[in-house]
mmCIF file of C-alpha atoms in Angstrom:
data_model
loop_
_atom_site.group_PDB
_atom_site.id
_atom_site.type_symbol
_atom_site.label_atom_id
_atom_site.label_comp_id
_atom_site.label_asym_id
_atom_site.label_seq_id
_atom_site.Cartn_x
_atom_site.Cartn_y
_atom_site.Cartn_z
ATOM 1 C CA UNK F 1 67.692 61.878 60.928
ATOM 2 C CA UNK F 2 70.149 60.251 58.464
ATOM 3 C CA UNK F 3 73.557 59.104 59.504
ATOM 4 C CA UNK F 4 76.363 59.402 57.025
ATOM 5 C CA UNK F 5 78.403 56.275 56.513
ATOM 6 C CA UNK F 6 81.699 57.067 57.657
ATOM 7 C CA UNK F 7 83.250 53.636 58.064
ATOM 8 C CA UNK F 8 85.785 54.211 55.180
ATOM 9 C CA UNK F 9 86.926 57.434 56.892
ATOM 10 C CA UNK F 10 87.047 55.937 60.378
ATOM 11 C CA UNK F 11 88.390 52.594 59.448
ATOM 12 C CA UNK F 12 92.007 53.145 60.601
ATOM 13 C CA UNK F 13 91.448 55.965 62.979
ATOM 14 C CA UNK F 14 91.955 55.848 66.802
ATOM 15 C CA UNK F 15 88.924 56.772 68.910
ATOM 16 C CA UNK F 16 90.043 60.399 69.439
ATOM 17 C CA UNK F 17 89.942 60.998 65.566
ATOM 18 C CA UNK F 18 86.560 59.159 64.886
ATOM 19 C CA UNK F 19 84.107 61.391 63.331
ATOM 20 C CA UNK F 20 80.320 61.179 62.528
ATOM 21 C CA UNK F 21 77.918 63.239 60.487
ATOM 22 C CA UNK F 22 74.329 63.241 61.106
ATOM 23 C CA UNK F 23 71.770 65.097 58.939
ATOM 24 C CA UNK F 24 68.298 65.984 60.483
ATOM 25 C CA UNK F 25 65.213 67.802 59.539
ATOM 26 C CA UNK F 26 61.673 68.268 61.036
ATOM 27 C CA UNK F 27 59.014 65.676 60.365
ATOM 28 C CA UNK F 28 56.225 68.181 59.510
ATOM 29 C CA UNK F 29 56.184 71.855 60.335
ATOM 30 C CA UNK F 30 57.008 73.653 63.487
ATOM 31 C CA UNK F 31 55.332 77.057 64.168
ATOM 32 C CA UNK F 32 57.914 79.515 62.603
ATOM 33 C CA UNK F 33 57.600 82.041 65.481
ATOM 34 C CA UNK F 34 57.885 79.332 68.323
ATOM 35 C CA UNK F 35 61.622 79.884 68.633
ATOM 36 C CA UNK F 36 61.833 77.891 71.930
ATOM 37 C CA UNK F 37 60.292 74.898 70.282
ATOM 38 C CA UNK F 38 62.905 75.258 67.464
ATOM 39 C CA UNK F 39 65.630 75.399 69.940
ATOM 40 C CA UNK F 40 64.297 72.250 71.783
ATOM 41 C CA UNK F 41 64.450 70.351 68.515
ATOM 42 C CA UNK F 42 68.039 71.239 68.071
ATOM 43 C CA UNK F 43 68.701 70.159 71.692
ATOM 44 C CA UNK F 44 66.985 66.866 70.940
ATOM 45 C CA UNK F 45 69.120 66.241 67.980
ATOM 46 C CA UNK F 46 72.334 67.195 69.773
ATOM 47 C CA UNK F 47 71.452 64.520 72.308
ATOM 48 C CA UNK F 48 69.658 61.818 70.402
ATOM 49 C CA UNK F 49 72.685 59.878 69.014
ATOM 50 C CA UNK F 50 75.559 61.649 70.875
ATOM 51 C CA UNK F 51 76.848 58.947 73.162
ATOM 52 C CA UNK F 52 76.704 56.312 70.351
ATOM 53 C CA UNK F 53 79.656 58.291 68.862
ATOM 54 C CA UNK F 54 81.625 57.088 72.056
ATOM 55 C CA UNK F 55 80.702 53.349 71.816
ATOM 56 C CA UNK F 56 81.223 53.379 67.927
ATOM 57 C CA UNK F 57 84.705 55.054 68.384
ATOM 58 C CA UNK F 58 85.583 52.529 70.860
ATOM 59 C CA UNK F 59 84.701 49.784 68.459
ATOM 60 C CA UNK F 60 81.792 48.126 70.368
ATOM 61 C CA UNK F 61 78.949 49.902 68.588
ATOM 62 C CA UNK F 62 75.549 48.444 69.471
ATOM 63 C CA UNK F 63 77.036 46.089 72.155
ATOM 64 C CA UNK F 64 76.209 48.593 74.965
ATOM 65 C CA UNK F 65 75.241 47.307 78.342
ATOM 66 C CA UNK F 66 74.794 50.696 80.064
ATOM 67 C CA UNK F 67 74.606 54.256 78.673
ATOM 68 C CA UNK F 68 73.522 57.530 80.238
ATOM 69 C CA UNK F 69 74.203 61.180 80.099
ATOM 70 C CA UNK F 70 75.976 62.714 83.102
ATOM 71 C CA UNK F 71 75.914 66.246 81.579
ATOM 72 C CA UNK F 72 74.858 67.936 78.471
ATOM 73 C CA UNK F 73 75.482 71.579 77.266
ATOM 74 C CA UNK F 74 74.513 73.281 74.079
ATOM 75 C CA UNK F 75 75.635 76.822 73.151
ATOM 76 C CA UNK F 76 73.641 78.493 70.435
ATOM 77 C CA UNK F 77 75.956 80.880 68.487
ATOM 78 C CA UNK F 78 73.210 82.610 66.543
ATOM 79 C CA UNK F 79 69.994 84.455 67.064
ATOM 80 C CA UNK F 80 66.794 82.377 67.648
ATOM 81 C CA UNK F 81 65.482 83.429 64.219
ATOM 82 C CA UNK F 82 68.349 81.662 62.657
ATOM 83 C CA UNK F 83 67.479 78.317 64.416
ATOM 84 C CA UNK F 84 64.098 77.922 62.656
ATOM 85 C CA UNK F 85 63.854 74.320 61.152
ATOM 86 C CA UNK F 86 61.865 74.396 57.944
ATOM 87 C CA UNK F 87 60.439 71.432 56.095
ATOM 88 C CA UNK F 88 62.860 70.146 53.658
ATOM 89 C CA UNK F 89 66.008 71.780 54.967
ATOM 90 C CA UNK F 90 68.696 69.600 56.238
ATOM 91 C CA UNK F 91 70.821 70.498 59.324
ATOM 92 C CA UNK F 92 74.187 68.747 60.032
ATOM 93 C CA UNK F 93 75.620 67.617 63.259
ATOM 94 C CA UNK F 94 79.357 66.862 63.082
ATOM 95 C CA UNK F 95 80.350 64.724 66.154
ATOM 96 C CA UNK F 96 83.490 63.299 67.748
ATOM 97 C CA UNK F 97 84.807 62.056 71.135
ATOM 98 C CA UNK F 98 87.915 63.820 72.418
ATOM 99 C CA UNK F 99 88.103 61.374 75.379
ATOM 100 C CA UNK F 100 86.803 57.947 75.810
ATOM 101 C CA UNK F 101 87.539 54.998 78.085
ATOM 102 C CA UNK F 102 87.137 53.437 81.388
ATOM 103 C CA UNK F 103 83.222 53.298 81.017
ATOM 104 C CA UNK F 104 82.983 56.989 80.288
ATOM 105 C CA UNK F 105 83.108 59.087 77.247
ATOM 106 C CA UNK F 106 83.016 62.746 76.253
ATOM 107 C CA UNK F 107 80.888 63.725 73.145
ATOM 108 C CA UNK F 108 81.493 67.060 71.307
ATOM 109 C CA UNK F 109 79.601 68.395 68.279
ATOM 110 C CA UNK F 110 79.085 71.249 66.064
ATOM 111 C CA UNK F 111 75.708 71.777 64.458
ATOM 112 C CA UNK F 112 75.540 73.463 60.913
ATOM 113 C CA UNK F 113 72.631 75.162 59.408
ATOM 114 C CA UNK F 114 71.364 74.544 55.793
ATOM 115 C CA UNK F 115 73.410 77.546 54.592
ATOM 116 C CA UNK F 116 76.669 76.199 56.152
ATOM 117 C CA UNK F 117 76.683 78.494 59.270
ATOM 118 C CA UNK F 118 77.885 76.966 62.530
ATOM 119 C CA UNK F 119 74.862 77.627 64.738
ATOM 120 C CA UNK F 120 75.569 75.703 67.832
ATOM 121 C CA UNK F 121 78.097 73.608 69.762
ATOM 122 C CA UNK F 122 77.388 70.781 72.371
ATOM 123 C CA UNK F 123 79.301 68.822 74.977
ATOM 124 C CA UNK F 124 78.156 65.669 76.628
ATOM 125 C CA UNK F 125 79.874 63.653 79.292
ATOM 126 C CA UNK F 126 78.382 60.039 79.649
ATOM 127 C CA UNK F 127 78.499 56.694 81.181
ATOM 128 C CA UNK F 128 79.112 54.191 78.124
ATOM 129 C CA UNK F 129 79.902 50.607 78.970
ATOM 130 C CA UNK F 130 80.095 47.634 76.840
ATOM 131 C CA UNK F 131 77.482 44.773 77.384
ATOM 132 C CA UNK F 132 78.999 42.061 79.628
ATOM 133 C CA UNK F 133 77.365 39.281 77.807
ATOM 134 C CA UNK F 134 75.440 38.574 74.406
ATOM 135 C CA UNK F 135 72.257 38.752 76.096
ATOM 136 C CA UNK F 136 72.471 42.517 76.619
ATOM 137 C CA UNK F 137 73.293 42.987 72.992
ATOM 138 C CA UNK F 138 70.431 40.763 71.955
ATOM 139 C CA UNK F 139 67.885 42.737 74.020
ATOM 140 C CA UNK F 140 68.886 45.939 72.516
ATOM 141 C CA UNK F 141 68.642 44.503 68.902
ATOM 142 C CA UNK F 142 65.116 43.194 69.669
ATOM 143 C CA UNK F 143 63.995 46.590 71.077
ATOM 144 C CA UNK F 144 65.387 48.129 67.807
ATOM 145 C CA UNK F 145 63.602 45.576 65.542
ATOM 146 C CA UNK F 146 60.370 46.174 67.515
ATOM 147 C CA UNK F 147 60.623 49.895 67.072
ATOM 148 C CA UNK F 148 61.265 49.582 63.359
ATOM 149 C CA UNK F 149 58.367 47.176 63.055
ATOM 150 C CA UNK F 150 56.149 49.665 64.628
ATOM 151 C CA UNK F 151 57.251 52.500 62.526
ATOM 152 C CA UNK F 152 58.772 54.473 65.421
ATOM 153 C CA UNK F 153 62.167 54.612 64.001
ATOM 154 C CA UNK F 154 63.847 54.024 60.639
ATOM 155 C CA UNK F 155 67.216 52.160 60.732
ATOM 156 C CA UNK F 156 69.988 53.068 58.455
ATOM 157 C CA UNK F 157 72.226 50.281 59.915
ATOM 158 C CA UNK F 158 72.770 48.836 56.434
ATOM 159 C CA UNK F 159 74.970 45.830 56.185
ATOM 160 C CA UNK F 160 75.541 45.549 59.913
ATOM 161 C CA UNK F 161 75.725 42.020 61.122
ATOM 162 C CA UNK F 162 72.727 41.053 63.084
ATOM 163 C CA UNK F 163 73.222 39.534 66.478
#
């Protein structure tokens, strides 16, 4: 997954107009005729960073104390054969939050195929609460740094200030 740096676009936007683009592709090959596995990969991608859009739109980013999905729905708009992920092809998830506040947030997205076809839409309602103290922020940062060190994730946090 590769997150597009949208900070210039989002700089003066209110939370409802905040947008995020995320590109993803498979790491290795998925059997081309296992359509359920391809659908599962898209489901994972739709959920992976979804509620972070809410915390980022509200301006507290990584300073999350509690986060959890309350519901998550995905509608595929194309045939299963059109959902096949091939090595080297990038898919795009366009995300936003139409409603956030009071410790909850709604995430919506569209998933676009490599040819520019809108292949799926997703909706997620979640619990998203800011960390009450700096300790919660530091624990999350230590988790990310450890996962990066182990090679489990690759961070594209760029110039973000470390806590």
